[in-house]
Coordinates of N, CA and C in Angstrom, one line a residue:
M30 N 49.1 -38.0 2.0 CA 49.2 -36.5 1.2 C 50.1 -35.8 1.5
S31 N 50.1 -35.1 0.5 CA 51.5 -34.0 0.4 C 51.2 -32.6 1.0
G32 N 52.2 -32.2 1.0 CA 52.1 -31.1 2.3 C 51.3 -29.9 1.7
S33 N 51.6 -29.5 0.5 CA 50.8 -28.4 -0.1 C 49.1 -28.7 -0.1
I34 N 48.9 -30.2 -0.2 CA 47.3 -30.5 -0.6 C 46.9 -30.4 1.1
R35 N 47.9 -30.7 2.3 CA 47.5 -30.6 3.9 C 47.4 -28.9 4.1
K36 N 48.3 -28.1 3.3 CA 48.4 -26.7 3.5 C 46.7 -26.5 3.3
S37 N 46.2 -26.5 1.9 CA 45.1 -25.9 1.5 C 43.7 -26.6 1.8
V38 N 43.8 -27.6 2.4 CA 42.9 -28.2 3.4 C 42.6 -27.4 4.7
F39 N 43.8 -27.0 5.3 CA 43.9 -26.9 6.3 C 43.1 -25.2 6.5
Y40 N 43.9 -24.6 5.4 CA 43.5 -23.2 5.3 C 41.9 -22.7 4.7
A41 N 41.0 -24.3 3.6 CA 39.5 -24.4 3.5 C 38.9 -24.0 4.7
V42 N 39.4 -25.3 6.0 CA 38.3 -25.6 7.0 C 38.7 -24.2 7.9
L43 N 40.0 -23.7 7.7 CA 40.3 -22.7 8.5 C 39.3 -21.3 8.4
G44 N 39.0 -21.3 7.0 CA 38.2 -20.4 6.4 C 36.4 -20.7 6.7
I45 N 36.2 -21.6 6.8 CA 34.6 -22.2 7.2 C 34.6 -21.8 8.9
I46 N 35.5 -22.2 9.4 CA 35.6 -21.8 11.0 C 35.5 -20.6 11.3
I47 N 36.1 -19.3 10.5 CA 36.4 -18.2 10.9 C 35.1 -17.5 10.5
G48 N 34.7 -17.9 9.1 CA 33.1 -17.2 8.9 C 32.2 -17.6 9.7
Y49 N 31.9 -18.9 10.2 CA 30.9 -19.2 11.0 C 31.3 -18.4 12.5
L50 N 32.3 -18.4 12.9 CA 32.4 -17.6 14.1 C 32.3 -15.8 13.9
F51 N 32.3 -15.8 12.8 CA 32.1 -14.1 12.7 C 30.5 -13.9 12.3
N52 N 29.7 -15.2 11.9 CA 28.0 -15.0 11.8 C 27.3 -14.9 13.1
I53 N 28.3 -15.5 14.0 CA 27.3 -15.8 15.2 C 27.9 -14.8 16.3
G54 N 28.9 -13.9 15.6 CA 29.5 -12.9 16.7 C 30.5 -13.5 17.8
L55 N 31.1 -14.3 17.5 CA 32.3 -14.6 18.6 C 33.5 -14.2 18.0
F56 N 33.5 -13.6 16.8 CA 34.9 -14.0 16.0 C 35.2 -12.1 16.0
V57 N 36.0 -11.7 16.4 CA 36.4 -10.0 16.3 C 37.8 -10.1 15.2
G58 N 37.6 -9.6 13.8 CA 38.5 -9.4 12.9 C 39.2 -7.7 12.9
C59 N 40.3 -7.9 12.3 CA 40.6 -6.5 12.1 C 41.3 -6.4 10.8
G60 N 41.5 -5.1 10.2 CA 42.0 -5.3 8.9 C 42.4 -3.5 9.0
A61 N 43.4 -3.5 7.9 CA 43.5 -2.0 7.2 C 42.9 -1.4 5.7
L62 N 42.5 -0.9 5.4 CA 41.9 -0.2 4.3 C 42.3 1.1 4.0
Q63 N 42.1 1.4 2.3 CA 42.1 2.8 2.1 C 41.0 3.3 1.3
A64 N 39.8 2.5 1.6 CA 38.6 2.6 1.1 C 37.8 4.0 1.5
E65 N 37.6 4.9 0.7 CA 36.8 6.0 1.4 C 35.3 5.8 1.5
E66 N 34.9 4.5 0.8 CA 33.4 4.2 0.6 C 33.2 3.3 1.9
L67 N 33.9 3.0 2.7 CA 33.9 2.1 4.0 C 33.4 3.2 5.0
R68 N 32.2 2.6 5.7 CA 31.6 3.5 6.6 C 31.2 2.5 8.2
C69 N 31.5 3.5 9.1 CA 31.0 2.5 10.6 C 29.9 2.5 10.7
Q70 N 29.0 1.0 10.8 CA 27.8 0.5 10.7 C 27.1 0.9 12.2
V71 N 28.1 1.6 12.9 CA 27.3 2.5 14.4 C 26.8 3.9 14.1
C72 N 28.0 4.7 13.5 CA 28.1 5.9 13.9 C 27.9 6.3 12.7
G73 N 28.1 6.0 11.4 CA 28.0 6.2 10.1 C 29.4 7.2 9.5
R74 N 30.4 7.4 10.2 CA 31.3 7.8 9.7 C 32.4 7.2 8.8
S75 N 32.8 7.5 8.0 CA 33.9 7.5 7.1 C 35.1 6.6 7.6
I76 N 35.3 5.5 7.2 CA 36.4 4.7 8.2 C 37.8 4.6 7.0
T77 N 38.9 5.3 7.3 CA 39.7 5.0 6.7 C 41.1 4.5 7.7
G78 N 41.9 3.7 7.2 CA 42.6 3.2 7.4 C 42.1 1.8 8.2
T79 N 42.5 1.7 10.0 CA 41.9 0.2 10.2 C 40.6 0.6 10.7
Y80 N 40.1 -0.7 10.6 CA 38.5 -0.9 10.5 C 38.2 -2.7 11.5
Y81 N 37.4 -2.8 12.4 CA 37.1 -3.7 13.0 C 36.0 -4.2 12.8
R82 N 35.3 -5.8 12.6 CA 34.8 -6.2 12.4 C 34.5 -6.8 14.3
A83 N 33.0 -6.9 14.4 CA 32.4 -7.5 15.5 C 31.0 -7.3 15.7
K84 N 30.1 -8.6 16.2 CA 28.8 -9.1 16.1 C 28.2 -9.1 14.9
G85 N 29.0 -9.3 13.7 CA 28.5 -9.0 12.2 C 28.5 -7.6 11.5
K86 N 29.1 -6.9 12.3 CA 29.2 -5.4 11.9 C 30.3 -4.7 11.6
I87 N 30.6 -3.8 10.6 CA 32.1 -3.0 10.7 C 32.5 -1.7 11.5
L88 N 33.0 -1.6 12.2 CA 32.9 -0.5 13.1 C 34.3 0.1 12.9
C89 N 34.0 1.7 13.2 CA 35.6 2.3 13.6 C 36.1 2.0 15.1
E90 N 37.2 2.2 15.1 CA 38.3 2.2 16.2 C 37.5 2.9 17.4
R91 N 36.8 4.1 17.4 CA 35.7 4.1 18.9 C 34.8 3.7 19.3
D92 N 34.1 3.4 18.0 CA 32.7 2.1 18.4 C 33.1 0.9 18.5
Y93 N 34.3 0.5 18.3 CA 34.5 -0.8 18.8 C 35.2 -1.0 20.1
Q94 N 35.9 0.2 20.3 CA 36.5 0.4 21.9 C 35.1 0.3 23.2
A95 N 34.1 1.2 22.4 CA 32.8 1.4 23.0 C 32.1 0.2 23.1
S96 N 31.9 -0.6 22.0 CA 31.6 -2.1 22.5 C 32.3 -3.0 23.0
R97 N 32.8 -3.0 23.6 CA 33.7 -4.0 24.0 C 33.0 -4.3 25.5
P98 N 32.7 -5.2 25.9 CA 32.6 -5.3 27.1 C 33.6 -5.3 28.5
F99 N 33.2 -4.9 29.6 CA 33.9 -4.5 30.9 C 33.4 -5.6 31.7
C100 N 34.7 -5.9 32.3 CA 34.3 -7.0 33.9 C 33.7 -6.2 34.9
S101 N 32.4 -6.6 35.2 CA 32.0 -5.8 36.5 C 32.7 -6.0 37.7
K102 N 33.5 -6.5 37.8 CA 34.3 -6.8 39.3 C 35.5 -5.9 38.9
C103 N 36.5 -6.0 38.1 CA 38.0 -5.2 37.9 C 37.8 -4.4 37.2
G104 N 36.6 -3.9 36.4 CA 36.5 -3.0 35.5 C 37.3 -3.1 34.4
K105 N 38.1 -3.7 34.3 CA 38.8 -4.0 32.7 C 38.0 -4.2 31.8
A106 N 38.8 -3.9 30.5 CA 38.0 -4.2 29.6 C 38.6 -5.9 28.8
I107 N 37.6 -6.4 28.4 CA 37.9 -8.2 28.2 C 38.0 -8.2 26.9
N108 N 39.3 -9.0 26.8 CA 39.9 -8.9 25.6 C 39.7 -10.6 25.1
G109 N 38.7 -11.1 25.7 CA 38.9 -12.7 25.2 C 37.6 -13.4 25.6
T110 N 37.9 -14.6 26.6 CA 36.9 -15.2 27.2 C 36.2 -14.3 28.3
Y111 N 34.9 -13.9 28.0 CA 34.0 -13.6 29.3 C 32.8 -14.4 29.7
Y112 N 32.3 -13.9 30.6 CA 31.0 -14.7 31.3 C 30.0 -13.7 31.6
D113 N 28.9 -14.1 31.0 CA 27.8 -13.0 31.1 C 26.9 -13.6 32.7
K114 N 27.0 -12.3 33.6 CA 26.3 -12.6 34.8 C 24.8 -12.6 34.7
G115 N 24.3 -12.0 33.2 CA 23.1 -11.3 33.1 C 23.1 -9.8 33.4
N116 N 21.9 -9.2 32.7 CA 21.7 -7.6 33.4 C 22.6 -6.7 32.8
G117 N 23.7 -7.2 32.0 CA 24.3 -6.6 30.8 C 26.0 -6.6 31.9
K118 N 26.1 -7.6 32.8 CA 27.1 -7.4 33.6 C 28.0 -8.7 33.1
Y119 N 29.5 -8.6 33.2 CA 30.2 -9.5 32.4 C 31.4 -9.6 33.4
L120 N 32.1 -11.0 33.6 CA 33.3 -11.4 34.3 C 34.1 -11.7 33.4
C121 N 35.5 -11.1 33.6 CA 36.6 -11.8 32.8 C 36.8 -13.1 33.2
E122 N 37.9 -13.8 32.4 CA 37.8 -15.2 32.8 C 38.6 -15.6 34.2
K123 N 39.8 -14.7 34.6 CA 40.3 -14.2 36.0 C 39.2 -14.2 37.3
D124 N 38.4 -13.3 37.0 CA 37.6 -13.0 38.0 C 36.5 -14.3 38.2
Y125 N 35.8 -14.4 37.0 CA 35.0 -15.8 36.9 C 35.5 -16.6 38.0
K126 N 37.1 -17.0 37.2 CA 37.7 -18.3 37.8 C 37.6 -18.0 39.5
A127 N 37.7 -17.4 40.0 CA 38.1 -16.6 41.6 C 36.7 -16.8 42.2
S128 N 35.7 -16.6 41.4 CA 34.4 -16.5 42.3 C 33.7 -18.0 42.4
L129 N 34.5 -19.3 41.5 CA 33.9 -20.6 41.7 C 34.3 -21.2 43.2
P130 N 33.1 -21.7 43.8 CA 33.4 -23.0 44.7 C 35.1 -23.6 44.7
R131 N 35.5 -23.6 45.7 CA 37.0 -24.3 46.1 C 36.6 -25.3 46.9
C132 N 37.2 -26.3 46.9 CA 37.9 -27.6 47.9 C 38.3 -26.7 49.0
C133 N 38.0 -27.2 50.0 CA 38.6 -26.5 51.3 C 39.9 -27.0 51.8
K134 N 40.0 -28.4 51.3 CA 41.0 -29.3 51.7 C 42.0 -28.8 50.5
C135 N 42.1 -28.8 49.5 CA 42.9 -28.9 48.2 C 43.0 -27.4 47.4
G136 N 42.1 -26.9 47.4 CA 41.4 -25.1 46.5 C 41.4 -25.4 45.3
Q137 N 41.2 -26.6 44.9 CA 41.0 -26.9 43.7 C 39.3 -26.4 43.2
I138 N 39.0 -26.1 42.0 CA 38.3 -25.8 41.6 C 36.9 -26.8 41.8
I139 N 35.8 -26.6 42.1 CA 34.8 -27.6 42.3 C 33.8 -27.5 40.8
S140 N 33.6 -28.5 40.1 CA 32.9 -28.5 39.2 C 31.8 -30.0 39.5
G141 N 30.4 -29.5 38.7 CA 29.9 -30.6 39.3 C 29.1 -30.5 40.6
K142 N 28.2 -31.4 41.0 CA 27.4 -31.0 42.4 C 28.2 -31.4 43.5
Y143 N 28.2 -30.3 44.4 CA 28.9 -30.3 46.0 C 27.6 -30.2 47.0
Y144 N 27.9 -30.5 48.1 CA 28.0 -30.1 49.8 C 28.3 -29.3 50.3
E145 N 27.8 -28.3 50.8 CA 28.3 -27.2 51.6 C 28.5 -28.0 53.2

C-alpha cells in the first residue's frame, strides 16, 4: 500500500472513532469559530471564539469548566481518565490507583480475587 493511501485510510478510521467517542460522550473536542449564530446549549449565550463539545453538546468556556468532574479526594478538576464512585463522586486516576489493594510484600496493585 502506498503512503498516501495508508494516510487516507488512517484519517478515515480516525474520523469514525472520534465520531463514535463524541456520540457516546467520551470525547471532548474544542475549536475556534467566528460565527454569531453559535450558541451554548446550556446557558444559551452566543459563542464567539473558543467553544467546546462535551457529551454531545456545544458549550461556552464557562459552562464547560463547570461541567468537568472534580476528584472527590483531592478536589482537582479531572482532565482525563476518571472513575465513578457513584452518588456523583469521582476519583482522578492517581487517587483511584492509590485506593486499590496492594500486596503487603511487594507493594504492587492486586487485580482479581485476593484473601485478606
